[in-house]
mmCIF file of C-alpha atoms and ligand atoms in Angstrom:
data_model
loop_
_atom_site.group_PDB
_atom_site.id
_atom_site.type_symbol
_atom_site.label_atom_id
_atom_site.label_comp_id
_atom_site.label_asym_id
_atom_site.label_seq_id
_atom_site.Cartn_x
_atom_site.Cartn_y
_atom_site.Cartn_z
ATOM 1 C CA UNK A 1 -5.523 14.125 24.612
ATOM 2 C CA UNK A 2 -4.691 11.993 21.440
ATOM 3 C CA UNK A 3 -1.327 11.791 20.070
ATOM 4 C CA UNK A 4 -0.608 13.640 17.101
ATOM 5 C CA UNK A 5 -0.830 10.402 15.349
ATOM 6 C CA UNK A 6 -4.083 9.709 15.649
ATOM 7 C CA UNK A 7 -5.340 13.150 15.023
ATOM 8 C CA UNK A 8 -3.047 13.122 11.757
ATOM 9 C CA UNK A 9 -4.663 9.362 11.230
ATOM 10 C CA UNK A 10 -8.787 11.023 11.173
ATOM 11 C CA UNK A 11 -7.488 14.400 9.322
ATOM 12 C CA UNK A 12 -6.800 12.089 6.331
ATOM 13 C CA UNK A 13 -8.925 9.126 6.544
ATOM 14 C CA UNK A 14 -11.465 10.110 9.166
ATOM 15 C CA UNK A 15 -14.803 10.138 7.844
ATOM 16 C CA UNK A 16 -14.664 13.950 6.691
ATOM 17 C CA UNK A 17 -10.976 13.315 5.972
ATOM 18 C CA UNK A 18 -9.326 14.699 3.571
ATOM 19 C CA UNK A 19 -8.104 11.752 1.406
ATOM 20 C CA UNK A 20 -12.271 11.231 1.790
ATOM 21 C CA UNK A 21 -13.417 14.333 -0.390
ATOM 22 C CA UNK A 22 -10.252 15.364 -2.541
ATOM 23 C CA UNK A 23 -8.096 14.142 -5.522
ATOM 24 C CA UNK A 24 -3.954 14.553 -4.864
ATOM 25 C CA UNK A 25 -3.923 15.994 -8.748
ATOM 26 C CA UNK A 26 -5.720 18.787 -7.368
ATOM 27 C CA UNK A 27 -3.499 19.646 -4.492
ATOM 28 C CA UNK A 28 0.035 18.996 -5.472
ATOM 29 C CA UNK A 29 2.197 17.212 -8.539
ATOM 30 C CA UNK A 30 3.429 13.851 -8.251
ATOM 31 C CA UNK A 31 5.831 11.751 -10.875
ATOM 32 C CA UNK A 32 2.149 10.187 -11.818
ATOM 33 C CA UNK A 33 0.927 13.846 -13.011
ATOM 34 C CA UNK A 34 4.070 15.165 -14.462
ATOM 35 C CA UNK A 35 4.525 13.429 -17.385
ATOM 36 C CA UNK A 36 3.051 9.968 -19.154
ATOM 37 C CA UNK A 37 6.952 9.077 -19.174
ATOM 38 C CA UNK A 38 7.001 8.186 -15.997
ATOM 39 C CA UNK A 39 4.212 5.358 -15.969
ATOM 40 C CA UNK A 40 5.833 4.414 -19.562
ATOM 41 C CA UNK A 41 9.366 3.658 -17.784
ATOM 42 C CA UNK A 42 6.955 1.683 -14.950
ATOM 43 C CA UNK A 43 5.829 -0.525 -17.953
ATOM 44 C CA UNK A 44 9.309 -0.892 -19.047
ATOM 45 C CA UNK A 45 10.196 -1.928 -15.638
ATOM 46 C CA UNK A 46 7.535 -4.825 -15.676
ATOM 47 C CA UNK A 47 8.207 -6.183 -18.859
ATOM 48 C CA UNK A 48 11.478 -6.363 -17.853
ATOM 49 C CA UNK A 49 11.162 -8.359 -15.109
ATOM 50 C CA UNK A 50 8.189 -10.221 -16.511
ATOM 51 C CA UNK A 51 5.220 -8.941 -14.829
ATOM 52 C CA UNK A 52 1.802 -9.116 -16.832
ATOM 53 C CA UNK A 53 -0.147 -7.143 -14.156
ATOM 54 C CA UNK A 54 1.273 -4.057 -11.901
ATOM 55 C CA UNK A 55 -0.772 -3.452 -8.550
ATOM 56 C CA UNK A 56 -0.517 0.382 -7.522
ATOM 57 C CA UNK A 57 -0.859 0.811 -3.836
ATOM 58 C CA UNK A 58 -2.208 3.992 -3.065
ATOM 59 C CA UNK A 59 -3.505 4.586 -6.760
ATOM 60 C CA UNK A 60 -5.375 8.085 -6.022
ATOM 61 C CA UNK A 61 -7.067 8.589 -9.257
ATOM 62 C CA UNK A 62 -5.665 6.129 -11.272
ATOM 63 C CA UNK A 63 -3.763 8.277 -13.447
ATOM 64 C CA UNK A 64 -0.868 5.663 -13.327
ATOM 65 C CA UNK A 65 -3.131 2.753 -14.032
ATOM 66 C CA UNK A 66 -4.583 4.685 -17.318
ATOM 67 C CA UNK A 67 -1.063 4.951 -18.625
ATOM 68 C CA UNK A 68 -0.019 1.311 -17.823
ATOM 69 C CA UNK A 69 -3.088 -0.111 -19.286
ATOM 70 C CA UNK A 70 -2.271 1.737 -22.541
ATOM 71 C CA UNK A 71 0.806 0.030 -22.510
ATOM 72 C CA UNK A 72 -0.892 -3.396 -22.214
ATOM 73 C CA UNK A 73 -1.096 -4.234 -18.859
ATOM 74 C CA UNK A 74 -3.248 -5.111 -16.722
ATOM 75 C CA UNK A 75 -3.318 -3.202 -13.330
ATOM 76 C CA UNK A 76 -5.177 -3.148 -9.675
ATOM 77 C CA UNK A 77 -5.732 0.089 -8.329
ATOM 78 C CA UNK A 78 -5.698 -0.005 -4.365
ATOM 79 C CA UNK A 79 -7.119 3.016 -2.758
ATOM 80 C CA UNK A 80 -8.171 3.171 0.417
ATOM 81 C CA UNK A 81 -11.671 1.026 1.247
ATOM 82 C CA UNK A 82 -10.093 -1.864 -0.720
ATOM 83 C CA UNK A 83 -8.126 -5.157 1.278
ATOM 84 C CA UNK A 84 -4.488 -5.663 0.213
ATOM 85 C CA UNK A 85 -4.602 -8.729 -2.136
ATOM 86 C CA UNK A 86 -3.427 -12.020 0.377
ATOM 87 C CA UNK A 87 -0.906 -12.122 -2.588
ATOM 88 C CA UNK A 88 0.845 -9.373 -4.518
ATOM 89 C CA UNK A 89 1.734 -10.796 -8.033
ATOM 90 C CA UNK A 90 3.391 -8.662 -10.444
ATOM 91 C CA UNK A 91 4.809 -5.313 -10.330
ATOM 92 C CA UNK A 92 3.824 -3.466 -7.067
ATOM 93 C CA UNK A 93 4.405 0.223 -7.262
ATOM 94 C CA UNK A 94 3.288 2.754 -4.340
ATOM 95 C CA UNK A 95 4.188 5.780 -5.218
ATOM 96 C CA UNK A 96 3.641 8.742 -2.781
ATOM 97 C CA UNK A 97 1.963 6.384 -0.594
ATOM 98 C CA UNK A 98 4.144 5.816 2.488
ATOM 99 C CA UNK A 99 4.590 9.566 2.787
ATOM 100 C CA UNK A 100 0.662 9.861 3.424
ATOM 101 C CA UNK A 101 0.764 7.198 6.365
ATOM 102 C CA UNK A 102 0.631 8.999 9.527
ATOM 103 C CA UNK A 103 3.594 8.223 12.268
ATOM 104 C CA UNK A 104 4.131 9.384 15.473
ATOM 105 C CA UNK A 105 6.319 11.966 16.486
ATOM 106 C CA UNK A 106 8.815 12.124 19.071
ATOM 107 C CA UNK A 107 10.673 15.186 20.470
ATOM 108 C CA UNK A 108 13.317 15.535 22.861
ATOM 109 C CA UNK A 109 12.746 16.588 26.319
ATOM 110 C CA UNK A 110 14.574 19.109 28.647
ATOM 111 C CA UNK A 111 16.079 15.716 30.163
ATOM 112 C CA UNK A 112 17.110 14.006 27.113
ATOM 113 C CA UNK A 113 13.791 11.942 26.731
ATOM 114 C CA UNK A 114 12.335 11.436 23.583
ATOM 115 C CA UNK A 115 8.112 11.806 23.908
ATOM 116 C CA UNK A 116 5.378 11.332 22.022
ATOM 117 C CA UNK A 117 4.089 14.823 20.675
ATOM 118 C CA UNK A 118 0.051 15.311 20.879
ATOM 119 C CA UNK A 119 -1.780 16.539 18.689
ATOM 120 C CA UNK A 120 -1.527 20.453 20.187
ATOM 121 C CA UNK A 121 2.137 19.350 19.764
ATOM 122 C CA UNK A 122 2.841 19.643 23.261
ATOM 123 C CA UNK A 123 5.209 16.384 24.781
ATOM 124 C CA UNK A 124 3.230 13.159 25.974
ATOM 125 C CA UNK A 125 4.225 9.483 27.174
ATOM 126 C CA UNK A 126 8.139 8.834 26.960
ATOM 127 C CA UNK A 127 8.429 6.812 24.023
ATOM 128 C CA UNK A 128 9.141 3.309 24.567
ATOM 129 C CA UNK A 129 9.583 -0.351 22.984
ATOM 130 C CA UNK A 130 9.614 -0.783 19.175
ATOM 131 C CA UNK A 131 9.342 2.958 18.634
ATOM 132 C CA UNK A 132 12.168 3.304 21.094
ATOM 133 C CA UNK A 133 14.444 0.889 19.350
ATOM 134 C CA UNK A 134 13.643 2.135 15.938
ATOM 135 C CA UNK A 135 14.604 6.280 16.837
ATOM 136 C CA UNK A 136 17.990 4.834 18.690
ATOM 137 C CA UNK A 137 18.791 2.262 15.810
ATOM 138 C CA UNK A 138 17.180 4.998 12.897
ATOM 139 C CA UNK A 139 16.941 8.778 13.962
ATOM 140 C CA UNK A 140 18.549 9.226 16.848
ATOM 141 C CA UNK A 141 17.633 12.789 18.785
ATOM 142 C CA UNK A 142 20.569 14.781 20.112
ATOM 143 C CA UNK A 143 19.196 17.971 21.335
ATOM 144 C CA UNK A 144 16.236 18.800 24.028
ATOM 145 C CA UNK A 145 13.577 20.396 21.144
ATOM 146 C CA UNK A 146 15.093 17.906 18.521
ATOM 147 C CA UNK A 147 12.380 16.247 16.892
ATOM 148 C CA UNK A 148 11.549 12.983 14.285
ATOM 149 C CA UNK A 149 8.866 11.262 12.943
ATOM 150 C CA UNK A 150 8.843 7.071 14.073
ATOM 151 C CA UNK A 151 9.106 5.093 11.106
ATOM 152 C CA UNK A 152 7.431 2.472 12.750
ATOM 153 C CA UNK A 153 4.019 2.615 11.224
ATOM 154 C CA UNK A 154 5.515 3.315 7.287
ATOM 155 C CA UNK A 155 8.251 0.295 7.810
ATOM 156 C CA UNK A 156 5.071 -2.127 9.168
ATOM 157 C CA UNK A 157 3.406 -0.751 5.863
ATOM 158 C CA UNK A 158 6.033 -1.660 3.773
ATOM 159 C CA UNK A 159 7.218 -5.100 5.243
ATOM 160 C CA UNK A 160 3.188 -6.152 5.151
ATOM 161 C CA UNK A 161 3.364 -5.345 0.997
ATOM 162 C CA UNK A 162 6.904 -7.186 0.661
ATOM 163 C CA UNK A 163 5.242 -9.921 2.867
ATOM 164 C CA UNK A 164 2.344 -10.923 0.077
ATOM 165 C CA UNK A 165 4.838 -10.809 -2.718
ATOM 166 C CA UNK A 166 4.607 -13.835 -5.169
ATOM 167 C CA UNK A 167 8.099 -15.743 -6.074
ATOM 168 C CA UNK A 168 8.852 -13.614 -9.353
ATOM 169 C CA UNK A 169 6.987 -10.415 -7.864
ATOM 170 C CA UNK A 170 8.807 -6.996 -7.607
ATOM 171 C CA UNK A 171 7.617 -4.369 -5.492
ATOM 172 C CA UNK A 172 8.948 -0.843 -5.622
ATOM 173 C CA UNK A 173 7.876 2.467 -2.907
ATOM 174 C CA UNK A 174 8.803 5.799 -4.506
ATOM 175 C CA UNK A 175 8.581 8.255 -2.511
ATOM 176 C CA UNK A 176 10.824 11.392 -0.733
ATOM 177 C CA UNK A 177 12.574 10.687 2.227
ATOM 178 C CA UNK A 178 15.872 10.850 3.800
ATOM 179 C CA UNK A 179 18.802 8.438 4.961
ATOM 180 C CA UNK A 180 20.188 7.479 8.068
ATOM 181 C CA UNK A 181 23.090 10.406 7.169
ATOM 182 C CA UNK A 182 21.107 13.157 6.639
ATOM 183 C CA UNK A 183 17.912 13.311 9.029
ATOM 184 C CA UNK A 184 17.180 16.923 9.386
ATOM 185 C CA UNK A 185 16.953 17.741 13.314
ATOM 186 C CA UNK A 186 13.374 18.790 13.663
ATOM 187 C CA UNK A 187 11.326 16.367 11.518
ATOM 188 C CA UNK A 188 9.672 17.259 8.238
ATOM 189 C CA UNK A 189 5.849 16.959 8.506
ATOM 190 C CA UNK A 190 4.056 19.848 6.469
ATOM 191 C CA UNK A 191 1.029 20.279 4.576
ATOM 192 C CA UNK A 192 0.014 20.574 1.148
ATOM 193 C CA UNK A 193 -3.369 22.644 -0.163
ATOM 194 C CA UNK A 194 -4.359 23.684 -3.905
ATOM 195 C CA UNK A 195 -0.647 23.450 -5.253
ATOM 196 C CA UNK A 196 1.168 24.494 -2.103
ATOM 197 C CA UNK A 197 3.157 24.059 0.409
ATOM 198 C CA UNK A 198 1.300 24.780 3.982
ATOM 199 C CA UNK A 199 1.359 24.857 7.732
ATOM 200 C CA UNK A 200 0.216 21.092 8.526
ATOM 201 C CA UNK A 201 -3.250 21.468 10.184
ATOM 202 C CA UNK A 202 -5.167 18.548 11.583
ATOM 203 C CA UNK A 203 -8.613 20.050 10.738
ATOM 204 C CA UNK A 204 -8.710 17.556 7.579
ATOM 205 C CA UNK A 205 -8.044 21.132 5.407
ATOM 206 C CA UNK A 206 -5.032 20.106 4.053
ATOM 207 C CA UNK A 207 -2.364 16.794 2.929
ATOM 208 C CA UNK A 208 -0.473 16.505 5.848
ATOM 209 C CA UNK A 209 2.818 14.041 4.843
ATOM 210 C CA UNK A 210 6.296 13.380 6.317
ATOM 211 C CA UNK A 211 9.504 12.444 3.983
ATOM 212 C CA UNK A 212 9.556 8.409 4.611
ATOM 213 C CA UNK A 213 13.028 6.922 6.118
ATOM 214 C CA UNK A 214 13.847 5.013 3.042
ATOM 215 C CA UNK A 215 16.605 2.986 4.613
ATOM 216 C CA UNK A 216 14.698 1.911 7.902
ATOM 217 C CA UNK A 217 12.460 0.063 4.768
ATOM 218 C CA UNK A 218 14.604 -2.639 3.549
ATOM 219 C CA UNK A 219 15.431 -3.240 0.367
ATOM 220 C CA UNK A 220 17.233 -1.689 -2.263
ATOM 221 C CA UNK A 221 17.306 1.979 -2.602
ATOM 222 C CA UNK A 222 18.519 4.106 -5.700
ATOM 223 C CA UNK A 223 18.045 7.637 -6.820
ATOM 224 C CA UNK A 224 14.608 8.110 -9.374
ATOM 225 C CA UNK A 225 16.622 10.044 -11.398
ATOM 226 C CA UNK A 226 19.039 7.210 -12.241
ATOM 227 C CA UNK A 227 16.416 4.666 -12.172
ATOM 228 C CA UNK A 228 14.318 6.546 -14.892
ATOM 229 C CA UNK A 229 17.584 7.031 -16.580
ATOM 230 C CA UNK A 230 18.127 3.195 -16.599
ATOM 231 C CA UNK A 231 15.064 2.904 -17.785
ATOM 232 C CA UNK A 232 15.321 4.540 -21.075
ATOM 233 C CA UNK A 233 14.126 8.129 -20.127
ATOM 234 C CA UNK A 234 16.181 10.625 -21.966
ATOM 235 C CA UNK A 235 15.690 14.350 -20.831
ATOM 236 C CA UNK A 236 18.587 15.081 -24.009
ATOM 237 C CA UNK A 237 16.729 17.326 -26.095
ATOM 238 C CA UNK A 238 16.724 17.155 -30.197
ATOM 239 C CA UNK A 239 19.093 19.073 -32.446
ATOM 240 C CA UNK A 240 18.234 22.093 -33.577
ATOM 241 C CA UNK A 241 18.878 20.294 -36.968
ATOM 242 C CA UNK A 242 15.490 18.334 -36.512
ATOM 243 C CA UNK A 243 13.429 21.462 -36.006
ATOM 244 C CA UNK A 244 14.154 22.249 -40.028
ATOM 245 C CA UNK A 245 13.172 18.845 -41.260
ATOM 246 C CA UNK A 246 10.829 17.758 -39.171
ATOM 247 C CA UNK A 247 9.316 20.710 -36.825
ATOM 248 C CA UNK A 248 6.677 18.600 -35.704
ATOM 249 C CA UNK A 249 8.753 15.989 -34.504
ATOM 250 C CA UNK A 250 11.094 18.440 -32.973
ATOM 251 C CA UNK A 251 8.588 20.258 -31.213
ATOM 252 C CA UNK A 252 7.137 16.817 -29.700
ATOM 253 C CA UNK A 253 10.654 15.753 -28.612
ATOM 254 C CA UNK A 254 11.733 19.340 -27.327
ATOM 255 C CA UNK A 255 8.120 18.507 -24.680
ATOM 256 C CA UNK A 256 9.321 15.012 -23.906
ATOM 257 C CA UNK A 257 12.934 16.011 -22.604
ATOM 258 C CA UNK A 258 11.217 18.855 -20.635
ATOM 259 C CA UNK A 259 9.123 16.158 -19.024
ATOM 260 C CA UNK A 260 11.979 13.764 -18.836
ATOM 261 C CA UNK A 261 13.931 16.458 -16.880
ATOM 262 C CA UNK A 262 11.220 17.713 -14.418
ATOM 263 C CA UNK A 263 11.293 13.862 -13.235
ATOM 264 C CA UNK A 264 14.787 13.620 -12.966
ATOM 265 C CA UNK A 265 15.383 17.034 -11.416
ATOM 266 C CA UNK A 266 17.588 16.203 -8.174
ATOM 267 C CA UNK A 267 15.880 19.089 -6.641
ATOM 268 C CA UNK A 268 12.563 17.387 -7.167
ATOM 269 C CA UNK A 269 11.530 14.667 -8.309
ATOM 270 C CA UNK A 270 14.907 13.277 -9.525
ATOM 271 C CA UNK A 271 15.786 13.042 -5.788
ATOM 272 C CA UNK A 272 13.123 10.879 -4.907
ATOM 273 C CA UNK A 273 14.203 7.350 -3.608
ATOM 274 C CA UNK A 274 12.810 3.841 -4.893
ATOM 275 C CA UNK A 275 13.060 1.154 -2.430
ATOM 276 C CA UNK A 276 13.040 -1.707 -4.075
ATOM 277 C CA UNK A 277 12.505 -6.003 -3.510
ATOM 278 C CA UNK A 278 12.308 -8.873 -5.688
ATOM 279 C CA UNK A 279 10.849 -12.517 -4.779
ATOM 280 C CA UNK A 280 12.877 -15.261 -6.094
ATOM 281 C CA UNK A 281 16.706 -15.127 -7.520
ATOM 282 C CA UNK A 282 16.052 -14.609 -11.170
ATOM 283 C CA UNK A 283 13.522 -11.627 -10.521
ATOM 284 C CA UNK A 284 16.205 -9.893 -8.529
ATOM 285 C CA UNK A 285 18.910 -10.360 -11.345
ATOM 286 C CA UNK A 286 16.582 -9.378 -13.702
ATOM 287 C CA UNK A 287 15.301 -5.885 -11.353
ATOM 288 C CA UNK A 288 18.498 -5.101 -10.621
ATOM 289 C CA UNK A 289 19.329 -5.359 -14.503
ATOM 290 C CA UNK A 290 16.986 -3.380 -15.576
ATOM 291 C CA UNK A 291 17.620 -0.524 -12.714
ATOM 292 C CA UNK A 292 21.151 -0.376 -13.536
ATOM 293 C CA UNK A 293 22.769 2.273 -15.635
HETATM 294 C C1 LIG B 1 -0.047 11.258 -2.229
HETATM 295 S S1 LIG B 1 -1.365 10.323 -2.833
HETATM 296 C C2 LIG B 1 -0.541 9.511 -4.202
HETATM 297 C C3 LIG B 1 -1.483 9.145 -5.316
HETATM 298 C C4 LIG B 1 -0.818 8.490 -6.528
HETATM 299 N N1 LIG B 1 -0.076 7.300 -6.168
HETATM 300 C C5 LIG B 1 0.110 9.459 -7.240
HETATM 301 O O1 LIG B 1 1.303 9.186 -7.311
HETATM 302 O O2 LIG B 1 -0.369 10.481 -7.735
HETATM 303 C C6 LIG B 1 -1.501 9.035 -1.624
HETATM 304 C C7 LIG B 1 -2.692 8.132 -1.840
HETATM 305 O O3 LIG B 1 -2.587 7.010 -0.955
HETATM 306 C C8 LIG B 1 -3.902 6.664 -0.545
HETATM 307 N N2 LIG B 1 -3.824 5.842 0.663
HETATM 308 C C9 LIG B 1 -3.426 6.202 1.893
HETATM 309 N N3 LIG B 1 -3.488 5.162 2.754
HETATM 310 C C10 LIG B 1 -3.936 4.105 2.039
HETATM 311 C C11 LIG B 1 -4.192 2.752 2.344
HETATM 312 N N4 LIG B 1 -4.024 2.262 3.581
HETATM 313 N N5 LIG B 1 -4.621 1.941 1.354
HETATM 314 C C12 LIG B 1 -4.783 2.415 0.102
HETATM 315 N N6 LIG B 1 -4.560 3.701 -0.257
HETATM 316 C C13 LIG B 1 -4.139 4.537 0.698
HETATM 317 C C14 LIG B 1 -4.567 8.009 -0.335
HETATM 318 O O4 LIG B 1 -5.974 7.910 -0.315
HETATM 319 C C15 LIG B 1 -4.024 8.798 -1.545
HETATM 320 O O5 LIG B 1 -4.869 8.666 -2.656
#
């Protein structure tokens, strides 16, 4: 029987797959979808650190690019048929993308050995070699019936991006996840269909994602909330004041700060890591400028 893995791999990208007929917008909110401010602080990020062009890894419909591109800069959207670049010059975002890339998933058995779930979730081969050293070093199981997802496939992912960066390149994932700390004990793969959340069937129905390991990633990792924040997004809404003398204005900042605070919620989006690396010692002084409050 195939692993869950593999079944999760051709219920996204399989040739009915799901990522094959339908748009994210249309099946649940991203950063991207919830407000222009978001791809406006990404353009602030790459000026900042001097990048003319951004590449967005695992673009979807674009709706990042369209923003960044009214800001002035030029952008490469990779979605799924296209070859990663040999180089990666720029800004690199991927936002929601590691989240989508399926990993296998191990659960503890009556003995204490961690196994490879199928995809009828029932326990396969013992897990063993890189996946093995990555769940004792990264999510260690406690518990027979504990369960984790191997971050094995998003780290490769990730380190393959990092690997193309030009010197003076920046590349940022954004995405939910969890640390080291705080790995809940029975894995978090679900679905997502027309806005919500749902059991995660491999029938090609539905998103199926897992929260990413942001630490097992490499790099440096803050909170999107603060790095909007350094970024210039203010979710302080105008004084009452301006709604007299200017209720146009008002009414157009009022909007803006609701925006601002949707993507800085901590509950949501706010709490969203970015995982960040910069080629070349200027670039990283000038990154982590720019990042910092
Ligand atoms: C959750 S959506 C995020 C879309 C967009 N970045 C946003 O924030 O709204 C994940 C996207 O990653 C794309 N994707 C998955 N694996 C990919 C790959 N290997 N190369 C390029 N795109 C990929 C999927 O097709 C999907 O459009």
């Amino acid at each position: 029987m195939t692993t869950f893995r593999e079944c999760w791999q051709a219920a996204l990208y399989g040739p009915d797959g799901f990522y094959r007929r339908e748009r994210p917008a249309a099946h649940f909110r991203t950063s991207v979808h919830a407000s222009e401010l978001f791809g406006q602080a990404i353009a602030r990020l790459a000026r900042a650190v001097g990048a003319d062009e951004v590449v967005d890894i695992g673009a979807g419909s674009g709706e990042l690019g369209k923003v960044l591109r009214a800001e002035g800069l030029s952008v490469l959207d990779i979605e799924l048929d296209d070859e990663l670049p040999a180089s990666l010059t720029g800004l690199v975002i991927a936002n929601e993308w590691l989240d989508n890339i399926p990993c296998d998933v191990a659960e503890l058995d009556e003995n204490g050995v961690p196994r490879y779930l199928l995809a009828d979730l029932t326990p396969g081969n013992v897990v063993d070699g890189n996946d093995l050293a990555w769940l004792q070093t990264w999510w260690p199981l406690h518990e027979p019936g504990d369960r984790a997802e191997i971050g094995t496939a998003r780290d490769q992912a990730w380190a393959d991006v990092v690997h193309r960066l030009t010197d003076g390149s920046v590349a940022v994932a954004i995405d939910y996840g969890h640390l080291r700390a705080g790995r809940p004990p029975y894995g978090t793969v679900t679905g997502f269909r027309d806005g919500r959340e749902c059991d995660p069937l491999l029938d090609g129905s539905c998103d199926v994602t897992a929260h990413v390991a942001l630490d097992s990633l490499g790099g440096s990792l803050l909170l999107q909330r603060d790095a909007l924040r350094a970024l210039g997004v203010s979710a302080t809404r105008p004084s009452l004041d301006l709604a007299q003398t200017d209720p146009l204005r008002y009414l157009s900042e009022l909007s803006s700060a609701g925006e601002a605070a949707e993507l800085q919620d901590p509950s949501g989006l706010g709490g969203f890591g970015w995982v960040w690396t910069a080629n070349g010692e200027d670039t990283v002084r000038r990154a982590s400028r720019a990042l910092s409050a």
